[in-house]
Amino acid sequence: MSDITVELTVNGRPVKRLAKPYWRLLDFLREELHLTGTKEGCGAGECGTCSVFVDGALMKACLLPVAKADGADIQTVEGLAGPNAMTVMQQAFHKTGASQCGYCIPGMVMAATAALRDNPDADHDEIKERIGGNICRCTGYQKIVEAVELARDVINQKVPTTALDEDADMERFIGGNVRRIDAPGKVSGALRYAGDMTMPNMVHMQVLRSPHPHARIVSLDVADAAGLPGVEGVITSADVPGVDGFGVFVHDQPVMARDKVRYVGEAVAAVAAVDLETAKKAIRLIKVVYEELPAVFDPEEALEASAPVVHDEVPSNLVKHIPISKGDVAKGFADSDLIIENTYQTQQVEHAYLEPEAGLAYVDADGVVTVHSPSQNISHHRHMLSDILALPINKVRMIMSPVGGGFGGKEDMIYQGMLALMTIKTGLPVRLVYTREESIVTTAKRHPARITYKMGLTKDGRILATEIKAVCDGGAYGMSTEGVMRKMAILGPGPYDIPNVKIDTYGAYTNNTPSGAFRTFGAMQSQFTTESHLDLCAERLGLDPFELRILNAMRPGSTTHTQQRLDRASYLEVLEATRNGAGWEAGPSNIRGANRGDLNGLGNRKPCTLGSRLHEDLHRTNGMSKRGRGMAGSWYGIARTAAMDRAGAWVELDDGGTAKVVTGVTEIGEGILTVLAQVAADELGIRPEDITIGDNDTARSPEAAHAGATRQTYMIANAVAMACRDAREKFDKEIAAYWGVEPDQIEASGGQIWAQQTNQRMSMAEAVHICKTVRGFVPVGSGNYTAHHTGLDPVDGSGKPWQAYVFGCQIAEVEVDTVTGEVQVLGIWAAHDVGRAVNPRGVEGQIEGAVVQGLGQALMEDYITVDGHSSTDSFAKYILPTALDVPHITSIIVEDPDPLSPLGAKGIGEPALVPTVPAIMNAIYDAIGVRITSLPATPEKILAALRQKQQSEAEGIAAE
Amino acid sequence: MLTCDDYVVPENLLDALMAWSGAPEGSRLLAGATDTLPWARQGRAGDVAGDVHVPTIIDVSRVTGLDGYDFPNAGRIRLGANVVFQQFLEDPELREHLPHMSSCAMWFADDQIRRQATVAGNIVNASPAADGVAPLVALNATVELARQENGTIERRSVPLISFIEGPGRTQMAPGEILTSISCDSAKGYGGSFEKVGHRRSLVISVVCATCCVKPSTDGMTFEDVRLALGGVGPTPMRLDDVETFLRGQPISAAVIAEAATMPVDRVASRTRRTYRREVVCGFTERAIRGALASINVEIPDHLGTGQGAADV
């Protein structure tokens, strides 16, 4: 192999290096020059995270062999602004809340910069076209486009540069649109994620994976691999010293396959070597002999007695059955005037966070096994690792590296065990970085569900009985299946006061890619069916879909399906807010599309007309399209399900009137760091920029548990508030003593502290100094917040799974192309009761991102396996929404403060994703009269359904 | 991931041809790399050891004479192999001569990829979803191929519609490099291109339709029409029968509607995919209407008999 010489300019500096002949410019920038702002989100040109300027033209560095850059002038994100500076564009991204997890952001900043360089007057549609090659999974693009428009207007001097600054005059920070405190590191590309981290003598790990869905491992010979020069270590299940089994609920998963493999892509062995090429060569030298076993791929088949057994300890293949029953459904149906039954099917969905899994592990000088990884649940992962490694728990340290998107996919532990084992074996730091394909095919997905639904109503529309049965594919390992089944069941029948319910959810083992935690944790599958079903019922009864919801809505005093009495329920308020916010025209759920008068109003975007920069309208459906509107309601429980939840925090008032806040906070892009800074600022009497939040590290921060269940604002912000109050109580006592006043006279705000009814006043900086030097007291506080949930009865599911619920409603307006079956979602109006919006812009950003994930799952996303083998193993085949696919989203924040939450706040991350899919499906029905009951609603399915409808109408007419 | 032993960047055509004919078995030509690099990752998801190793990569993107375009014959335009898709959007002269290619480019991947992806690469890769091929087929494109024999450059020309034989298969012979594509100039025509996909950007085509249309000077009849479909079979489909039907006919809604029904049976015989058969009719109609709209030609709604609406 002949290395090549490349000579080029990078960010203004001349560079001359040797490079491997097959390196891409991306490899050269990251590995040779350590410019890690340019990312490898997919390696196949499908995501845009690798965008760089080559001689002034924006290109994808993952598709550029490095020789092509010879002689070129390269600009990366690091070169946009000088050191410690931000361009107008970067400042605009900071201002509008365009940055969430940050992983797509450097590439997005580059694409946005290119857009305005090419056309400084680019309008809204042209901006979307020019960032059409960059995928974001967190934001829903709305605030990114706003950022580009703001930057354009500042650069063109239509708007002053002060528009980029923090909102002025915020007396209280809670409730204000404080800019994200972690955005500057993200928009500049400076923040390093796990795959960007390096350590001296680090070795690179690669994993050998099973090619079979179900097979016995007859023999596994790693001798040749271990003997290859450059290889530092090889591990298999034989290397596990402790308990080789982990999982969130049931510890059924080995670190690497033991005795048999249960799904295609399961880890079998791993190699660490001095470089990736050697590691891959060594992988090829591992000899495995498999004996293929009969496999099962359908969950209903898996539950039959004759099915192949996936785990010997569970011959039934049933991971978990959650039953919930209240009243007597048989009687309810007998009393009903109308009974409607239907079957629905949801698909396996891929999380598609832009950061593929990665991790770096080492054993530190004190013998502590340390793993840096973007884990959503370091506390739980540490527990499991300590059992796996047979080490005391404080000899295992999990540090959360910045998370480039999670959505539940980084909640189940997947690869951290291998990293820990390898670093112990080799005595060297070890890094593993997944390829995108590896991430898609081998890590957990959303549970697909087959749901049979039966609802009985009176002719006036009162629901008397709901019966739901869901059979879900849990895949090869249990992971979060039990919890998903539980949440799917508890929330399934929706926010409705129903006297008789019977819900049964079943999670089954199969030899498919495992299903695990994914935003909404089962609630969106079951509520998709409920809200679609209610639309069916509304049509049959001739009722407006809102009226049907209102008639049956949970109200304060209602009893839930688990027989919990709700003291508060804001569903009616949320329904009204959405209906009014969208100007919904009342009417039954027939095909009203052509006749309704509330279409094409404010709050919609135009149908996508590619060609904006050509000044051409390329989208000409010529009357061959139909529009419609649909709605759906939702509810969601906050924090851990049916179990006590807890979070702890420490706070120290620090020099200069600043503060340290330390808690196990898991920022995955949802904005919790900023929320904590706002809360601490208000509680302590200082400003968000004075707050430093400590890292999420099992050895350094108190447990606040995981990012999941929409729990962090509720649990952790409250814990931080408690800790701040504790610190202030102690601090105020000292300052009061110093001033000779009563502690309850002490007030602080915005960095100033004073005693009421006196003229005593000083800065917080001075006060901290006095507290420490004069009073000899270091002002530290601690706090805890507990959510008192109970488990569910194993027979009828009764219990109090949550103390706070978020009610929601969304309306969708769609346009269906009747020639092609393509659907465009033009507008979404989303109302959610968040209790109290700590950062309204942050709440909007979460709603927008959730809506777009919903759109993807409604129309285009489908993780497909055939006999256990994935056919959608790249972003070319697994289709994600781009900036051009998203509707205009109007967020309507409703606030019904939770009385048990000291801050009043509840949450938004998952609730916002629940009603989107059924709202879109109901809108499609309104437009063209076809009801898609199996997701996604692709153009093929819609066209086939349309043709079938036309045919049966024609036959119906012919029969007359 | 693609790996290789050698990566060579020849500067002229003869060097490129010598390197290509002398390269070890399994070597590949590379232009924009936007198909080759993703190809080297496909279907190898769980298998990191499944890297594709190629002995020599010959990068032709810097060979002089392969970029740019000229007009060597009247009524024809010749595109260099290395013309990239972004040029069809940004170059006013190309937009003038190839009015449907700008719409094609607008739908093609995204800005970043368009700056690297070459016309020749799109043709030689011969994916059934290759969007750049149907528009060229509609304009009677030929591809020019070069090879070397004892150090001299030999050339030949092949019609594009026969050059592509099936998915991933062309008539390119060993040692050949595609050097240019020639086609009719559609200057003065209206042009359109549409495709169906599952989203509005970075779309891999399910079906595409393209049309160039020249109305008579009074704007009342079809003087010339070019139509092609992509994605409805293993190779692109030139709708010559529809073109013949339309030439000389009045421009009207009824005539267009009738023309649009014509490809249905032909498409049905070539693809088992129901969806493609379903969309073809409406798509063809849309392609014709779109091409007319792009030059602001009105489409009257009366019947195609040439008689007035009062006769209906």
CSV table of N, CA and C in Angstrom, one decimal, chain A residues 1-2 21-22 40 42-46 51 57-60 62-65 67-68 70 118 129-130 132-134 206-207 209 280 284 437-438 441 608 610-611 613-614 618-620 622 817 819-820 822 824 860 873 876 879-880 882 884-885 939-940 943 947, chain B residues 1-7 9 30-34 37-38 41 43-46 48-49 51 59 61-62 86 89 95 102-103 106-107 110-116 194-202 204 273 275 278-279 282-283 285-286 289-290 293:
chain,number,residue,atom,x,y,z
A,1,MET,N,0.8,-1.2,0.0
A,1,MET,CA,0.0,0.0,0.0
A,1,MET,C,0.9,1.2,0.0
A,2,SER,N,0.5,2.2,-0.9
A,2,SER,CA,1.4,3.4,-0.9
A,2,SER,C,0.6,4.6,-0.3
A,21,PRO,N,-4.0,6.0,1.3
A,21,PRO,CA,-4.6,6.3,0.0
A,21,PRO,C,-6.1,6.3,0.0
A,22,TYR,N,-6.7,5.5,0.9
A,22,TYR,CA,-8.2,5.4,0.9
A,22,TYR,C,-8.8,6.3,1.9
A,40,GLU,N,-18.7,12.1,11.8
A,40,GLU,CA,-19.1,11.0,11.0
A,40,GLU,C,-20.4,10.5,11.5
A,42,CYS,N,-22.8,9.3,9.6
A,42,CYS,CA,-23.3,8.1,8.8
A,42,CYS,C,-22.3,7.6,7.9
A,43,GLY,N,-21.3,8.4,7.4
A,43,GLY,CA,-20.3,7.9,6.5
A,43,GLY,C,-20.7,7.7,5.1
A,44,ALA,N,-22.0,7.9,4.8
A,44,ALA,CA,-22.5,7.6,3.5
A,44,ALA,C,-23.1,8.8,2.8
A,45,GLY,N,-22.9,10.0,3.3
A,45,GLY,CA,-23.4,11.2,2.6
A,45,GLY,C,-24.9,11.5,2.9
A,46,GLU,N,-25.4,10.8,3.9
A,46,GLU,CA,-26.9,11.0,4.1
A,46,GLU,C,-27.3,11.9,5.2
A,51,SER,N,-20.1,18.1,6.8
A,51,SER,CA,-20.0,19.2,5.7
A,51,SER,C,-18.8,20.1,6.0
A,57,ALA,N,-16.8,25.8,-1.7
A,57,ALA,CA,-18.0,25.0,-2.0
A,57,ALA,C,-18.2,24.0,-0.9
A,58,LEU,N,-19.5,24.0,-0.4
A,58,LEU,CA,-19.8,23.1,0.7
A,58,LEU,C,-19.9,21.7,0.2
A,59,MET,N,-19.2,20.7,0.8
A,59,MET,CA,-19.2,19.3,0.3
A,59,MET,C,-19.3,18.4,1.5
A,60,LYS,N,-19.5,17.2,1.3
A,60,LYS,CA,-19.6,16.2,2.4
A,60,LYS,C,-18.2,15.4,2.5
A,62,CYS,N,-17.3,13.0,4.1
A,62,CYS,CA,-17.2,11.5,4.2
A,62,CYS,C,-17.3,10.9,2.8
A,63,LEU,N,-17.6,11.7,1.8
A,63,LEU,CA,-17.6,11.2,0.4
A,63,LEU,C,-16.4,11.7,-0.4
A,64,LEU,N,-15.5,12.4,0.2
A,64,LEU,CA,-14.3,12.9,-0.5
A,64,LEU,C,-13.1,12.2,-0.2
A,65,PRO,N,-12.6,11.3,-1.1
A,65,PRO,CA,-11.2,10.8,-0.9
A,65,PRO,C,-10.2,11.9,-0.7
A,67,ALA,N,-7.3,12.5,-1.5
A,67,ALA,CA,-6.5,13.0,-2.6
A,67,ALA,C,-7.2,14.1,-3.4
A,68,LYS,N,-8.6,14.1,-3.3
A,68,LYS,CA,-9.3,15.1,-4.0
A,68,LYS,C,-9.1,16.5,-3.4
A,70,ASP,N,-6.2,17.6,-2.3
A,70,ASP,CA,-4.9,18.0,-2.5
A,70,ASP,C,-4.9,19.4,-3.2
A,118,ASP,N,-24.0,31.9,-0.5
A,118,ASP,CA,-24.5,31.7,-1.9
A,118,ASP,C,-25.6,32.7,-2.3
A,129,GLU,N,-34.3,24.5,1.5
A,129,GLU,CA,-33.8,23.7,0.4
A,129,GLU,C,-32.3,23.6,0.6
A,130,ARG,N,-31.6,24.6,1.0
A,130,ARG,CA,-30.2,24.6,1.1
A,130,ARG,C,-29.7,23.8,2.3
A,132,GLY,N,-31.3,21.1,3.1
A,132,GLY,CA,-32.0,19.8,2.9
A,132,GLY,C,-31.1,18.6,2.9
A,133,GLY,N,-29.8,18.8,2.9
A,133,GLY,CA,-28.9,17.6,2.9
A,133,GLY,C,-28.4,17.4,4.3
A,134,ASN,N,-29.0,18.1,5.3
A,134,ASN,CA,-28.5,17.9,6.7
A,134,ASN,C,-29.7,17.5,7.6
A,206,GLN,N,-12.9,-3.3,17.8
A,206,GLN,CA,-13.9,-3.7,16.8
A,206,GLN,C,-14.6,-4.9,17.3
A,207,VAL,N,-15.8,-5.1,16.8
A,207,VAL,CA,-16.7,-6.2,17.4
A,207,VAL,C,-17.0,-7.2,16.3
A,209,ARG,N,-19.6,-9.9,15.0
A,209,ARG,CA,-21.0,-10.0,15.3
A,209,ARG,C,-21.6,-11.2,14.6
A,280,LYS,N,-9.6,-4.7,12.4
A,280,LYS,CA,-10.5,-5.3,11.5
A,280,LYS,C,-9.9,-6.6,10.9
A,284,ARG,N,-11.3,-10.7,11.2
A,284,ARG,CA,-11.4,-11.7,10.1
A,284,ARG,C,-10.7,-13.0,10.4
A,437,GLU,N,-24.2,1.9,10.3
A,437,GLU,CA,-24.9,0.7,10.0
A,437,GLU,C,-25.0,-0.2,11.2
A,438,GLU,N,-23.8,-0.3,11.9
A,438,GLU,CA,-23.8,-1.1,13.1
A,438,GLU,C,-24.8,-0.6,14.1
A,441,VAL,N,-28.4,-1.6,13.0
A,441,VAL,CA,-28.8,-3.0,12.9
A,441,VAL,C,-28.6,-3.7,14.3
A,608,CYS,N,-44.5,21.9,-0.2
A,608,CYS,CA,-43.1,22.1,-0.6
A,608,CYS,C,-42.9,22.3,-2.1
A,610,LEU,N,-40.1,22.6,-4.4
A,610,LEU,CA,-38.7,22.6,-4.7
A,610,LEU,C,-38.4,23.4,-5.9
A,611,GLY,N,-37.4,24.3,-5.8
A,611,GLY,CA,-37.2,25.1,-7.0
A,611,GLY,C,-37.3,26.6,-6.6
A,613,ARG,N,-35.2,28.6,-5.5
A,613,ARG,CA,-34.1,29.4,-5.9
A,613,ARG,C,-34.1,29.6,-7.4
A,614,LEU,N,-34.9,28.7,-8.1
A,614,LEU,CA,-35.0,28.9,-9.6
A,614,LEU,C,-36.2,29.8,-9.9
A,618,LEU,N,-42.2,24.2,-8.8
A,618,LEU,CA,-42.1,22.9,-9.4
A,618,LEU,C,-43.1,21.9,-8.9
A,619,HIS,N,-43.9,22.4,-7.9
A,619,HIS,CA,-44.8,21.5,-7.3
A,619,HIS,C,-46.2,21.8,-7.9
A,620,ARG,N,-46.6,21.1,-8.9
A,620,ARG,CA,-47.9,21.4,-9.5
A,620,ARG,C,-48.7,20.1,-9.4
A,622,ASN,N,-51.9,20.3,-9.7
A,622,ASN,CA,-52.9,20.5,-10.7
A,622,ASN,C,-54.3,20.0,-10.3
A,817,ASP,N,-51.4,14.0,-2.1
A,817,ASP,CA,-51.3,14.0,-3.6
A,817,ASP,C,-52.0,12.7,-4.1
A,819,VAL,N,-52.4,11.5,-7.0
A,819,VAL,CA,-51.7,10.7,-8.1
A,819,VAL,C,-50.6,9.8,-7.5
A,820,THR,N,-49.9,10.3,-6.5
A,820,THR,CA,-48.7,9.6,-6.0
A,820,THR,C,-49.0,9.0,-4.6
A,822,GLU,N,-48.4,10.6,-2.0
A,822,GLU,CA,-47.5,11.3,-1.1
A,822,GLU,C,-48.3,12.3,-0.2
A,824,GLN,N,-48.0,15.5,2.5
A,824,GLN,CA,-47.2,16.5,3.2
A,824,GLN,C,-48.0,17.1,4.3
A,860,MET,N,-42.9,7.8,7.0
A,860,MET,CA,-41.8,7.3,6.2
A,860,MET,C,-40.8,6.4,6.9
A,873,ASP,N,-30.6,-0.8,6.5
A,873,ASP,CA,-29.4,-0.7,7.4
A,873,ASP,C,-28.6,0.6,7.2
A,876,ALA,N,-29.9,5.8,3.8
A,876,ALA,CA,-30.5,5.8,2.5
A,876,ALA,C,-31.8,5.0,2.5
A,879,ILE,N,-35.7,6.1,6.2
A,879,ILE,CA,-35.9,7.5,5.7
A,879,ILE,C,-36.3,8.3,6.9
A,880,LEU,N,-35.6,9.4,7.1
A,880,LEU,CA,-35.8,10.4,8.1
A,880,LEU,C,-36.3,11.7,7.6
A,882,THR,N,-36.5,15.5,6.5
A,882,THR,CA,-35.6,16.6,6.3
A,882,THR,C,-36.3,17.9,6.6
A,884,LEU,N,-37.3,19.9,4.6
A,884,LEU,CA,-38.4,20.2,3.6
A,884,LEU,C,-39.7,19.4,3.9
A,885,ASP,N,-39.6,18.5,4.9
A,885,ASP,CA,-40.8,17.7,5.2
A,885,ASP,C,-41.6,18.2,6.3
A,939,PRO,N,-46.6,6.3,0.6
A,939,PRO,CA,-47.4,6.6,-0.7
A,939,PRO,C,-48.0,5.3,-1.3
A,940,GLU,N,-47.2,4.2,-1.2
A,940,GLU,CA,-47.7,3.0,-1.8
A,940,GLU,C,-49.0,2.5,-1.1
A,943,LEU,N,-52.0,5.0,-1.8
A,943,LEU,CA,-52.5,4.9,-3.2
A,943,LEU,C,-53.3,3.6,-3.3
A,947,ARG,N,-57.2,3.3,-4.3
A,947,ARG,CA,-57.7,2.6,-5.5
A,947,ARG,C,-58.8,1.6,-5.0
B,1,MET,N,-16.6,0.0,4.4
B,1,MET,CA,-15.7,1.1,4.1
B,1,MET,C,-14.8,0.6,2.9
B,2,LEU,N,-14.5,1.6,2.0
B,2,LEU,CA,-13.6,1.3,0.9
B,2,LEU,C,-12.2,1.4,1.2
B,3,THR,N,-11.4,0.4,0.9
B,3,THR,CA,-9.9,0.5,1.1
B,3,THR,C,-9.3,0.2,-0.2
B,4,CYS,N,-8.0,0.7,-0.4
B,4,CYS,CA,-7.3,0.4,-1.6
B,4,CYS,C,-5.8,0.4,-1.3
B,5,ASP,N,-5.0,-0.1,-2.3
B,5,ASP,CA,-3.6,-0.1,-2.1
B,5,ASP,C,-3.0,1.2,-2.7
B,6,ASP,N,-3.6,1.6,-3.8
B,6,ASP,CA,-3.1,2.7,-4.5
B,6,ASP,C,-4.2,3.6,-5.0
B,7,TYR,N,-4.0,4.9,-4.9
B,7,TYR,CA,-5.0,5.9,-5.4
B,7,TYR,C,-4.3,6.8,-6.4
B,9,VAL,N,-4.2,9.7,-9.5
B,9,VAL,CA,-5.0,10.9,-10.0
B,9,VAL,C,-4.4,11.3,-11.4
B,30,LEU,N,-13.1,6.2,-10.5
B,30,LEU,CA,-13.8,7.0,-9.6
B,30,LEU,C,-13.9,8.4,-10.1
B,31,ALA,N,-15.1,8.9,-10.1
B,31,ALA,CA,-15.3,10.3,-10.5
B,31,ALA,C,-15.6,11.2,-9.2
B,32,GLY,N,-16.9,11.3,-8.9
B,32,GLY,CA,-17.3,12.1,-7.8
B,32,GLY,C,-17.2,11.4,-6.5
B,33,ALA,N,-17.2,10.1,-6.5
B,33,ALA,CA,-17.2,9.2,-5.4
B,33,ALA,C,-18.5,9.1,-4.6
B,34,THR,N,-19.5,9.8,-5.1
B,34,THR,CA,-20.7,9.9,-4.3
B,34,THR,C,-21.6,8.6,-4.4
B,37,LEU,N,-18.4,5.4,-2.6
B,37,LEU,CA,-18.2,5.3,-1.2
B,37,LEU,C,-19.4,4.7,-0.4
B,38,PRO,N,-20.6,5.1,-0.7
B,38,PRO,CA,-21.7,4.5,0.0
B,38,PRO,C,-21.9,3.0,-0.4
B,41,ARG,N,-20.2,0.4,1.6
B,41,ARG,CA,-20.7,0.1,3.0
B,41,ARG,C,-22.0,-0.7,3.0
B,43,GLY,N,-25.0,-3.2,3.0
B,43,GLY,CA,-25.2,-4.6,3.3
B,43,GLY,C,-24.1,-5.2,4.2
B,44,ARG,N,-23.3,-4.3,4.7
B,44,ARG,CA,-22.2,-4.9,5.5
B,44,ARG,C,-22.4,-4.4,7.0
B,45,ALA,N,-23.6,-4.2,7.3
B,45,ALA,CA,-23.9,-3.5,8.6
B,45,ALA,C,-23.2,-4.2,9.8
B,46,GLY,N,-23.5,-5.5,10.0
B,46,GLY,CA,-23.0,-6.1,11.2
B,46,GLY,C,-21.6,-6.6,11.0
B,48,VAL,N,-18.1,-5.7,10.3
B,48,VAL,CA,-17.0,-4.6,10.1
B,48,VAL,C,-15.9,-5.2,9.3
B,49,ALA,N,-15.7,-6.5,9.3
B,49,ALA,CA,-14.7,-7.0,8.4
B,49,ALA,C,-15.1,-7.0,7.0
B,51,ASP,N,-15.2,-4.8,4.8
B,51,ASP,CA,-14.7,-3.7,4.0
B,51,ASP,C,-14.5,-4.2,2.6
B,59,ASP,N,-8.8,7.9,-10.1
B,59,ASP,CA,-9.7,9.1,-9.9
B,59,ASP,C,-9.6,10.0,-11.2
B,61,SER,N,-11.3,12.7,-11.9
B,61,SER,CA,-11.9,14.0,-11.8
B,61,SER,C,-11.0,15.1,-12.1
B,62,ARG,N,-9.7,14.8,-12.3
B,62,ARG,CA,-8.8,15.9,-12.6
B,62,ARG,C,-8.2,15.8,-14.1
B,86,GLN,N,-24.7,20.2,-9.9
B,86,GLN,CA,-25.0,21.5,-9.4
B,86,GLN,C,-24.9,22.5,-10.6
B,89,LEU,N,-28.1,23.5,-12.2
B,89,LEU,CA,-28.9,24.5,-11.4
B,89,LEU,C,-28.3,25.9,-11.6
B,95,ARG,N,-29.0,25.8,-18.3
B,95,ARG,CA,-30.5,25.9,-18.0
B,95,ARG,C,-31.3,26.2,-19.3
B,102,SER,N,-32.5,21.3,-14.9
B,102,SER,CA,-32.4,22.1,-13.7
B,102,SER,C,-33.4,21.6,-12.6
B,103,SER,N,-34.6,21.2,-13.1
B,103,SER,CA,-35.6,20.5,-12.2
B,103,SER,C,-35.0,19.2,-11.7
B,106,MET,N,-32.6,19.9,-9.1
B,106,MET,CA,-33.2,20.4,-7.8
B,106,MET,C,-33.7,19.2,-7.0
B,107,TRP,N,-34.1,18.1,-7.6
B,107,TRP,CA,-34.5,17.0,-6.9
B,107,TRP,C,-33.4,16.0,-6.6
B,110,ASP,N,-28.7,16.6,-2.6
B,110,ASP,CA,-28.7,17.9,-2.0
B,110,ASP,C,-27.5,18.7,-2.5
B,111,ASP,N,-27.4,19.9,-2.1
B,111,ASP,CA,-26.4,20.8,-2.6
B,111,ASP,C,-25.0,20.2,-2.5
B,112,GLN,N,-24.6,19.7,-1.3
B,112,GLN,CA,-23.3,19.2,-1.1
B,112,GLN,C,-22.9,18.1,-2.1
B,113,ILE,N,-23.9,17.1,-2.2
B,113,ILE,CA,-23.6,16.0,-3.1
B,113,ILE,C,-23.6,16.4,-4.6
B,114,ARG,N,-24.5,17.4,-5.0
B,114,ARG,CA,-24.5,17.9,-6.3
B,114,ARG,C,-23.2,18.5,-6.8
B,115,ARG,N,-22.4,19.0,-5.8
B,115,ARG,CA,-21.2,19.6,-6.2
B,115,ARG,C,-20.1,18.6,-6.5
B,116,GLN,N,-20.3,17.4,-6.2
B,116,GLN,CA,-19.4,16.3,-6.4
B,116,GLN,C,-19.8,15.3,-7.4
B,194,GLU,N,-40.1,15.4,-12.5
B,194,GLU,CA,-40.7,15.1,-11.2
B,194,GLU,C,-40.3,13.7,-10.8
B,195,LYS,N,-40.3,13.5,-9.5
B,195,LYS,CA,-40.1,12.2,-9.0
B,195,LYS,C,-40.9,11.9,-7.7
B,196,VAL,N,-41.2,10.7,-7.5
B,196,VAL,CA,-41.9,10.3,-6.3
B,196,VAL,C,-40.9,9.7,-5.3
B,197,GLY,N,-41.0,10.1,-4.1
B,197,GLY,CA,-40.2,9.4,-3.1
B,197,GLY,C,-40.9,9.5,-1.8
B,198,HIS,N,-40.2,9.1,-0.7
B,198,HIS,CA,-40.9,9.1,0.6
B,198,HIS,C,-40.7,10.4,1.4
B,199,ARG,N,-39.9,11.4,0.8
B,199,ARG,CA,-39.7,12.6,1.4
B,199,ARG,C,-39.3,13.7,0.4
B,200,ARG,N,-39.0,14.9,0.8
B,200,ARG,CA,-38.8,16.0,-0.1
B,200,ARG,C,-37.4,16.4,-0.4
B,201,SER,N,-36.4,15.7,0.2
B,201,SER,CA,-35.0,16.0,0.0
B,201,SER,C,-34.2,14.7,0.1
B,202,LEU,N,-33.1,14.6,-0.4
B,202,LEU,CA,-32.3,13.4,-0.4
B,202,LEU,C,-33.1,12.2,-0.7
B,204,ILE,N,-34.4,9.1,-2.8
B,204,ILE,CA,-34.1,8.1,-3.8
B,204,ILE,C,-35.4,7.8,-4.5
B,273,ARG,N,-44.4,-4.0,-10.0
B,273,ARG,CA,-44.7,-3.2,-8.8
B,273,ARG,C,-46.0,-2.4,-9.2
B,275,TYR,N,-47.6,-0.2,-7.6
B,275,TYR,CA,-47.5,1.3,-7.4
B,275,TYR,C,-47.0,2.0,-8.6
B,278,GLU,N,-49.5,2.4,-11.1
B,278,GLU,CA,-50.6,3.3,-10.7
B,278,GLU,C,-50.2,4.7,-11.0
B,279,VAL,N,-49.0,5.1,-10.7
B,279,VAL,CA,-48.7,6.5,-10.8
B,279,VAL,C,-48.3,7.0,-12.2
B,282,GLY,N,-50.9,9.6,-14.1
B,282,GLY,CA,-50.9,10.9,-13.6
B,282,GLY,C,-49.6,11.6,-13.7
B,283,PHE,N,-48.5,10.9,-13.5
B,283,PHE,CA,-47.2,11.4,-13.6
B,283,PHE,C,-46.9,11.9,-15.0
B,285,GLU,N,-49.0,12.9,-17.2
B,285,GLU,CA,-49.8,14.1,-17.5
B,285,GLU,C,-49.1,15.3,-16.8
B,286,ARG,N,-48.7,15.1,-15.6
B,286,ARG,CA,-48.0,16.1,-14.8
B,286,ARG,C,-46.8,16.6,-15.5
B,289,ARG,N,-47.7,18.8,-18.5
B,289,ARG,CA,-48.3,20.1,-18.0
B,289,ARG,C,-47.2,21.0,-17.4
B,290,GLY,N,-46.3,20.3,-16.6
B,290,GLY,CA,-45.2,21.1,-16.0
B,290,GLY,C,-44.3,21.7,-17.0
B,293,ALA,N,-46.0,24.7,-18.4
B,293,ALA,CA,-46.1,25.8,-17.4
B,293,ALA,C,-44.8,26.5,-17.2
